[in-house]
XYZ file of C-alpha atoms in Angstrom:
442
model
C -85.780 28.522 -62.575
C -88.350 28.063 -60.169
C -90.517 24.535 -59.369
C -93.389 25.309 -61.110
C -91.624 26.724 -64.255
C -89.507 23.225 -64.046
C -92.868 21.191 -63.704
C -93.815 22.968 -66.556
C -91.541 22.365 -69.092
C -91.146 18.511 -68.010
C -94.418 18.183 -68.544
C -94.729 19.549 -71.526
C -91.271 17.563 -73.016
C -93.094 14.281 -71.755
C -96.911 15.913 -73.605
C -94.714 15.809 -77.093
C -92.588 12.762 -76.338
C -96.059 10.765 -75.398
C -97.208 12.394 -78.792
C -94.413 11.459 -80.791
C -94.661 8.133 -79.687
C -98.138 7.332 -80.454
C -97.514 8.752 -83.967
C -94.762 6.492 -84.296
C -96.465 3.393 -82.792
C -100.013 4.635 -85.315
C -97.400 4.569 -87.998
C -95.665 1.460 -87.387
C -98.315 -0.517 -86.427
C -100.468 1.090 -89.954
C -96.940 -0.378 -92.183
C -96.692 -3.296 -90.713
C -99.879 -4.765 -91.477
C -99.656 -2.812 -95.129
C -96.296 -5.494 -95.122
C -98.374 -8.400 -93.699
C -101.210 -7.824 -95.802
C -98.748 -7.275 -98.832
C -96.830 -10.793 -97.806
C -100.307 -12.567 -97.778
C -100.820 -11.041 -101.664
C -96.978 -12.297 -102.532
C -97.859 -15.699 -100.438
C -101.439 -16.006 -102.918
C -99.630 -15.291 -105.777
C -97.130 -17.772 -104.925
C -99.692 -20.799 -104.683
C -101.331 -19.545 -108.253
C -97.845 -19.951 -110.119
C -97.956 -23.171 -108.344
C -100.867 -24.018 -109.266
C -100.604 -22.840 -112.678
C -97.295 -24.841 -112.694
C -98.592 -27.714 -111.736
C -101.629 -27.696 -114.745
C -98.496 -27.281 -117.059
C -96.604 -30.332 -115.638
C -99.557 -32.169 -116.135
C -100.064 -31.134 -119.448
C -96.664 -31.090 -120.680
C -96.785 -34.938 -119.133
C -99.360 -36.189 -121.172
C -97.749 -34.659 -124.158
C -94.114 -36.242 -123.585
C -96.269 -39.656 -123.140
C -97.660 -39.123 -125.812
C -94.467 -37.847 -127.735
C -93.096 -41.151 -126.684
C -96.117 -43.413 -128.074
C -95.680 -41.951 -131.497
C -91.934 -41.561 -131.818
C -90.245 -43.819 -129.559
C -88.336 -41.328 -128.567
C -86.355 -41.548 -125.230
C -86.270 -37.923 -124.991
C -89.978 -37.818 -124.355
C -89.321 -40.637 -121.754
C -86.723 -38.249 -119.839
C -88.816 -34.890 -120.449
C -91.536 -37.410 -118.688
C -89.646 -38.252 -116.004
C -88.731 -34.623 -115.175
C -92.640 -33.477 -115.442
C -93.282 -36.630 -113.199
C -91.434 -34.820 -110.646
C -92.242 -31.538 -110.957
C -95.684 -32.762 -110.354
C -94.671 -34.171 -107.134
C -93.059 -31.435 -106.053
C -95.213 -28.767 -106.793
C -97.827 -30.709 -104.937
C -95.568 -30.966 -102.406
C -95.313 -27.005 -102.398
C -98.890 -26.267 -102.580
C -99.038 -28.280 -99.614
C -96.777 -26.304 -97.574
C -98.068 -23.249 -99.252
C -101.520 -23.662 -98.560
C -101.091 -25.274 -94.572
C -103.160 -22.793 -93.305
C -106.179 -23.110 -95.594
C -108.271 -25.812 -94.816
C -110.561 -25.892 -98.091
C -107.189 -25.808 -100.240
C -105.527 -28.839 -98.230
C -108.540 -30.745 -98.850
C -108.652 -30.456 -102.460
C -104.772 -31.521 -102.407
C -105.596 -34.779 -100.214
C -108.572 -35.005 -103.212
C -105.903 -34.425 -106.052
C -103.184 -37.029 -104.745
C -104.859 -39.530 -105.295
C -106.182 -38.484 -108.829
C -102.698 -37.649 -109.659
C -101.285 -40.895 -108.403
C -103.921 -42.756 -110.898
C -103.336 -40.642 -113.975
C -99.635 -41.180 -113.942
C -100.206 -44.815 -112.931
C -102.271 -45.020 -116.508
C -99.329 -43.257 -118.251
C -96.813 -45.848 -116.912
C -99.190 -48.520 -118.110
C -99.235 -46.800 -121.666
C -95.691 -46.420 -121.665
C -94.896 -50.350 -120.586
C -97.922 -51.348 -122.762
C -95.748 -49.250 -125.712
C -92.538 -50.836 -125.025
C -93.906 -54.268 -124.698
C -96.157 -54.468 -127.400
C -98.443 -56.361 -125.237
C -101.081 -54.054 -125.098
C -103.638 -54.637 -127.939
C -105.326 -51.277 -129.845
C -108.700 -51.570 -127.668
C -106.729 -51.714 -124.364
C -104.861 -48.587 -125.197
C -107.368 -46.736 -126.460
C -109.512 -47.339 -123.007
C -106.166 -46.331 -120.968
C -106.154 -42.944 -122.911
C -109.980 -42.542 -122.378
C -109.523 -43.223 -118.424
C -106.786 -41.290 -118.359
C -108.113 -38.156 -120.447
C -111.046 -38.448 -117.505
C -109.010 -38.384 -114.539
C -106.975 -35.397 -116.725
C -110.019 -33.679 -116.835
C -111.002 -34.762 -113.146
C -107.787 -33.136 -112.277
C -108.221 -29.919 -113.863
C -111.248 -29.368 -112.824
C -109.946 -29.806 -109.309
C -107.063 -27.201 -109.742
C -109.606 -24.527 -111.312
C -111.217 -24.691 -108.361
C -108.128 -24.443 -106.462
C -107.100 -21.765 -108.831
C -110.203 -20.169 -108.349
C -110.690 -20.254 -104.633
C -106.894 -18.345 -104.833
C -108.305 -15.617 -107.225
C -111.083 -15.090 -104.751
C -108.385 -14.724 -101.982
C -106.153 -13.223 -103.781
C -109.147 -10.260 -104.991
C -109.878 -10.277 -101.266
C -106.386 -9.512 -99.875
C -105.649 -7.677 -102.787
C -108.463 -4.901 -101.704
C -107.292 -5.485 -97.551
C -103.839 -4.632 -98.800
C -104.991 -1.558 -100.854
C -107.126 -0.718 -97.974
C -104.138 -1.040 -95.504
C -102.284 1.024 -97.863
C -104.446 3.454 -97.830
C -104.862 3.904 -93.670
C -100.702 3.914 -93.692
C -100.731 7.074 -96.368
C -103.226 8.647 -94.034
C -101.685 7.378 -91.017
C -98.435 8.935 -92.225
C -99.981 11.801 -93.650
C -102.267 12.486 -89.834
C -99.054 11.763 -87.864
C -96.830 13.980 -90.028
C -99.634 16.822 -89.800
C -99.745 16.115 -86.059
C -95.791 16.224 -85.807
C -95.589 19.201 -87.870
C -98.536 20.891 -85.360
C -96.587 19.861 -82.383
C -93.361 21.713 -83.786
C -95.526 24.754 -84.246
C -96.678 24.853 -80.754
C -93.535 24.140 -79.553
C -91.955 26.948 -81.503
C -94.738 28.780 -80.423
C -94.237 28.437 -76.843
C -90.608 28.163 -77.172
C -90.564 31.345 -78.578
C -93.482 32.837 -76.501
C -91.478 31.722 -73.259
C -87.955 33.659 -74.943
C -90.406 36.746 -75.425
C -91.236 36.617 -71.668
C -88.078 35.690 -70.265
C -86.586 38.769 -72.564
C -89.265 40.564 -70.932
C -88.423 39.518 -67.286
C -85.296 40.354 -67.658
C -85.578 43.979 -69.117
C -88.769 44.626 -66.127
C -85.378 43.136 -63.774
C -83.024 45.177 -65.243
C -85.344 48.328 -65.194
C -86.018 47.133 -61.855
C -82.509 46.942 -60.638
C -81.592 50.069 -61.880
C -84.636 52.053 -60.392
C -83.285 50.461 -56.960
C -79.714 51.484 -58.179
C -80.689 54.821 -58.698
C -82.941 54.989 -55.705
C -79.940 53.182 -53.528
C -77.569 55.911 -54.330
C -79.410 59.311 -53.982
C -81.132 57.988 -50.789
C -80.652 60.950 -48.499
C -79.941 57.821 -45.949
C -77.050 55.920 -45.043
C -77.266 52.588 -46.880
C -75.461 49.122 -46.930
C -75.807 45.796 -48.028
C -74.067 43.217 -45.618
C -73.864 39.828 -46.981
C -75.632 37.171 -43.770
C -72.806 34.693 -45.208
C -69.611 36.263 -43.973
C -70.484 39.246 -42.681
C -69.086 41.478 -45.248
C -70.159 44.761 -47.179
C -71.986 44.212 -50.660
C -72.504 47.855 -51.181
C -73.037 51.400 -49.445
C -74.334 54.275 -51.019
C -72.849 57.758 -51.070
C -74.772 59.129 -47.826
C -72.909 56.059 -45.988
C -69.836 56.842 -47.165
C -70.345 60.418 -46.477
C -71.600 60.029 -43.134
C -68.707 57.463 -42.407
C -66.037 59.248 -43.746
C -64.790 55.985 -45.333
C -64.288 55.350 -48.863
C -66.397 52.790 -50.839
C -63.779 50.770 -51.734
C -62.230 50.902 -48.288
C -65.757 49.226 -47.296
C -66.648 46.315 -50.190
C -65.632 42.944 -49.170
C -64.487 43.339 -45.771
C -66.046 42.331 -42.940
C -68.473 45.329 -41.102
C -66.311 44.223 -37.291
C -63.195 46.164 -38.801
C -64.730 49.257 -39.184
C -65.449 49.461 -35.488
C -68.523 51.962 -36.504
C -70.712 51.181 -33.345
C -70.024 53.460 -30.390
C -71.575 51.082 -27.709
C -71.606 47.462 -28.155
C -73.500 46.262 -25.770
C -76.690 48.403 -27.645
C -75.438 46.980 -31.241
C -76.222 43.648 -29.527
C -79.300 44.408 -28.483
C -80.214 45.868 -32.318
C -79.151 42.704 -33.446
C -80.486 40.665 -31.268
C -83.775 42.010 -32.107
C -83.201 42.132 -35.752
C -82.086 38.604 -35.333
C -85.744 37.701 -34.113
C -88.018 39.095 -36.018
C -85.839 40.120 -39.363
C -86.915 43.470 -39.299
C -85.812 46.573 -36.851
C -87.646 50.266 -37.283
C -86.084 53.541 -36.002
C -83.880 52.287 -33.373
C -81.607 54.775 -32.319
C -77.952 54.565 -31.823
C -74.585 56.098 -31.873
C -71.878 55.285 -34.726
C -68.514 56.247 -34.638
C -66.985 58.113 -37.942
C -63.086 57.423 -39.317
C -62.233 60.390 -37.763
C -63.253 59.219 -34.793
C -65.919 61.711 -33.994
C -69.370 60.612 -33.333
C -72.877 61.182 -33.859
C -76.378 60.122 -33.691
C -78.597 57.915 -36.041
C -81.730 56.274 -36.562
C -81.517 53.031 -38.044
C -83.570 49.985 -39.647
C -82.596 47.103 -40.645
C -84.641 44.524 -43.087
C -83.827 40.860 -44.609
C -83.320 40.797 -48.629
C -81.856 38.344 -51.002
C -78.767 40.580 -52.941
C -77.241 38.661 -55.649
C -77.941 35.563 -55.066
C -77.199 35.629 -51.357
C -79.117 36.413 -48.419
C -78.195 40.148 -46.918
C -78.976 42.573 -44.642
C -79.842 45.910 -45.824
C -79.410 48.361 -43.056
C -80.937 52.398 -43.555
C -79.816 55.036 -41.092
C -80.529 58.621 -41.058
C -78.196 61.028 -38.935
C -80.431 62.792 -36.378
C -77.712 65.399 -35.264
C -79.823 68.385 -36.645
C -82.607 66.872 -35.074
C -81.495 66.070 -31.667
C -79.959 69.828 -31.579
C -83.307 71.353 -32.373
C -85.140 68.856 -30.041
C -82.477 70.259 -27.443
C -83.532 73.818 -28.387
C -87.121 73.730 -28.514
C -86.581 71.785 -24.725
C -84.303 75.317 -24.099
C -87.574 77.158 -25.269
C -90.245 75.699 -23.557
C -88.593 75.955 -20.110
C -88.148 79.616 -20.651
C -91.857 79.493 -21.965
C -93.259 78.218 -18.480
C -90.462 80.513 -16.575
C -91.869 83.488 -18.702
C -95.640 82.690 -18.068
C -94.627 82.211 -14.357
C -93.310 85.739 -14.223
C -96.345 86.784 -16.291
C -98.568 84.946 -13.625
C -97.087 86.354 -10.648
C -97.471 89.992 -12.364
C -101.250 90.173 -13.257
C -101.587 88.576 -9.675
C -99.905 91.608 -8.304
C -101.297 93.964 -10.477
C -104.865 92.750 -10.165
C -104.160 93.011 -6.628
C -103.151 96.854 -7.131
C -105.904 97.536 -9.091
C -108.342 96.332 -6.936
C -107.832 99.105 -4.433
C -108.732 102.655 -6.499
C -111.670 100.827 -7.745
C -113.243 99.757 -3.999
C -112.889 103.592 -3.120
C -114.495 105.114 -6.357
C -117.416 102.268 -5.228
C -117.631 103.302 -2.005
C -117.490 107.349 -2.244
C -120.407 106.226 -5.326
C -122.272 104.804 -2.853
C -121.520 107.517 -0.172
C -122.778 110.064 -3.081
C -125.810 108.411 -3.768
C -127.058 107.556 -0.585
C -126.838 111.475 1.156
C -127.034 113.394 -2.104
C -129.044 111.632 -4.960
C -131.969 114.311 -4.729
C -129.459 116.952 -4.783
C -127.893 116.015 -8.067
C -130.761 115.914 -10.414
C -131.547 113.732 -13.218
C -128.475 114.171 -14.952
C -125.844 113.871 -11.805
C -127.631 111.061 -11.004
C -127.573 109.152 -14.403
C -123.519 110.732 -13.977
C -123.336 109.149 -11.020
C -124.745 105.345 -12.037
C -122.479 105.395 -14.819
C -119.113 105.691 -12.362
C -120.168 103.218 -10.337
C -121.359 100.871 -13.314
C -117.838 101.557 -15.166
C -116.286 100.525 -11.596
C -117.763 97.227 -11.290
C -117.159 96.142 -14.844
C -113.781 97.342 -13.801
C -113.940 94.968 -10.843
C -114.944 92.107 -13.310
C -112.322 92.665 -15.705
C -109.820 92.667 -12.515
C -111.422 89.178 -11.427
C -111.331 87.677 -14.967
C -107.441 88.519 -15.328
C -106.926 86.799 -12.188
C -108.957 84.071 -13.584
C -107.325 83.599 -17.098
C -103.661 83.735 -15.002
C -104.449 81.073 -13.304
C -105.633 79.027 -16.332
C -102.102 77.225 -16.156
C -101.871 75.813 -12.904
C -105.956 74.907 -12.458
C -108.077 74.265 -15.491
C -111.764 76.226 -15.163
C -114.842 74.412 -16.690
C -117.313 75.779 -19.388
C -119.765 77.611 -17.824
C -123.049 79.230 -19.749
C -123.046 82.702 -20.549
C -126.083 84.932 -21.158
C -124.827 86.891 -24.046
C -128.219 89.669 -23.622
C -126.601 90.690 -20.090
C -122.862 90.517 -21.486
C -124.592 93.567 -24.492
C -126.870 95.112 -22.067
C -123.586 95.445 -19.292
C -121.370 96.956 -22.596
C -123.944 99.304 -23.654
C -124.576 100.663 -19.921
């Protein structure tokens, strides 16, 4: 796996782990106020049954003092007692309850002392009952004061009770409302979640496609270089830079070698003892060593059999299994160096021959050159004594002979000329090609 294929997929594990985690923390954060808002609800309704609690204590007070006035009975004393402090109590409750309501803890410092006075008046009803000391008209203006502070106190705890409904309506629909952004939280994260698994299957499976991919295109790919390593009609191995030893040779090495592929896989190339001179494999190497590559160097190998021949060889860097190698190609030049050797042969008896051929038109130009200066001089001889003796017709004879001997002449000179062509090169010169047609026809 390469770096940017690692950088990759890191970053895209951290993408969905930063998205997961912001769903989560949406989520979270969504329910737990749904829970606080929820608590407040359970904490309002709390104070209400308080509060509604309370109104009964009171009510259920009056009534056992009032159970007691008529019957006498103890048992409305007790059940009095009991109410007395449940009263207390409660108030005690709503207190705590309602600690971080102003308004509400202000009506409670307003009701204690309302409270305190109406069961003060009971106590003086029921002492004024058990004594007998209390006249009718004394009574009756106890239960009058007292049915006022009653009412006082009711009115104070529907306001209380109402101030809670209000609250309660109001947290009620914050609660609801929180409710509602946790379901769509939930449902937004879970769509988001279930997204993000798409597009990682997506690209999870997209990045299987293309790896499947890579690896056919490398296994097509190793095989065309498989194929293309074997039938090379040059000697090839892979030698492994780590330890010196052979990878793999193709059938041309092991042909030209005479040594058998598995004689050559896994041992080291100095065993083989397949360079004739050592001093130019150093040099090779050396080179190779360098600059990584080496291009149609020529050396000598030695075969198993100990005979030896000649080779042109290259030499390039590649990475072979995992490993660095060399990958060396050489192609045996026998054939070549015996027709070099040949056409060498051929070219020395080339220049011999045009020597020989040189020295002949030289000779025979020379030869030639003789019978033609004496038919041109008996021509002249001819015309200059006899011309009016001849007639028209000797004489037109005559110019003809001595016309045909100087072209004669020329043709002499020009073989001369073209034998020399060889040893001294002769420039362009122009020609007048009317004279050249007129000399032919003549």
């Amino acid at each position: 796996m390469n770096w940017f294929a690692a950088r990759k997929i890191t970053g895209g594990f951290a993408a969905t782990l930063l998205v997961l985690g912001l769903n989560a923390w949406w989520s979270f954060s969504n329910v737990h106020q749904l829970i606080a808002k929820d608590a407040w609800v359970a904490h309002t309704l709390q104070v209400r049954a308080n509060l509604e609690a309370l109104i009964n204590s009171v009510v259920e007070g009056e009534g056992a003092v009032r159970g007691y006035l008529i019957n006498g009975d103890d048992e409305f004393l007790k059940s009095y007692r009991a109410d007395t402090r449940l009263i207390l109590g409660t108030i005690a409750r709503l207190r705590y309850l309602t600690r971080d309501n102003p308004s509400q803890q202000q009506r409670l410092s307003d009701l204690d002392p309302l409270v305190a006075h109406r069961l003060d008046l009971l106590e003086k009803l029921i002492l004024s009952s058990a004594g007998g000391t209390t006249g009718k008209d004394t009574a009756k203006a106890l239960v009058t004061s007292g049915r006022k502070v009653t009412d006082a106190i009711r009115k104070l705890l529907m306001e209380m009770e109402s101030a809670e409904g209000q609250l309660l309506e109001r947290r009620t629909e914050q609660s609801e409302h929180s409710g509602r952004i946790a379901v769509l939280s939930l449902i937004i994260a879970s769509a988001m979640n279930a997204l993000l698994l798409c597009l990682i299957y997506y690209l999870v499976h997209r990045d299987i496609i293309w790896r499947e991919l890579e690896q056919t295109k490398l296994k097509l790919s190793e095989e065309k270089f498989r194929r293309i390593f074997q039938y090379s009609a040059d000697q090839v191995s892979i030698v492994s830079l780590v330890d010196d030893t052979y990878l793999d040779v193709n059938n041309e090495f092991v042909k030209a070698t005479g040594f058998a592929r598995e004689e050559l896989i896994g041992k080291r190339t100095g065993e083989f003892s397949l360079w004739l001179d050592n001093q130019e494999r150093d040099r090779i190497v050396g080179a190779y060593t360098k600059t990584g590559l080496v291009k149609n160097e020529e050396a000598d190998f030695r075969r198993k059999d100990g005979s030896t021949f000649p080779a042109l060889l290259s030499l390039v860097a590649i990475e072979f299994e995992g490993q660095p190698c060399t990958m060396s190609m050489g192609r045996d030049i026998t054939d070549l160096k015996r027709r070099q050797e040949q056409l060498k042969d051929f070219a020395t008896n080339l220049e011999r021959s045009n020597r020989d051929l040189e020295d002949f038109a030289r000779v025979a130009s020379h030869d030639l050159q003789e019978p033609l200066r004496k038919i041109q001089a008996f021509g002249d001889r001819l015309t200059a004594k006899y011309r009016d003796v001849l007639g028209e017709q000797g004489r037109d004879y005559l110019d003809r002979m001595r016309n045909a001997a100087g072209r004669g002449e020329i043709l002499i000179q020009d073989l001369l000329t073209f034998s020399r062509v060889s040893s001294k090169a002769q420039p362009f010169i122009p020609v007048d090609l009317s004279q050249v047609a007129k000399e032919v026809l003549s």
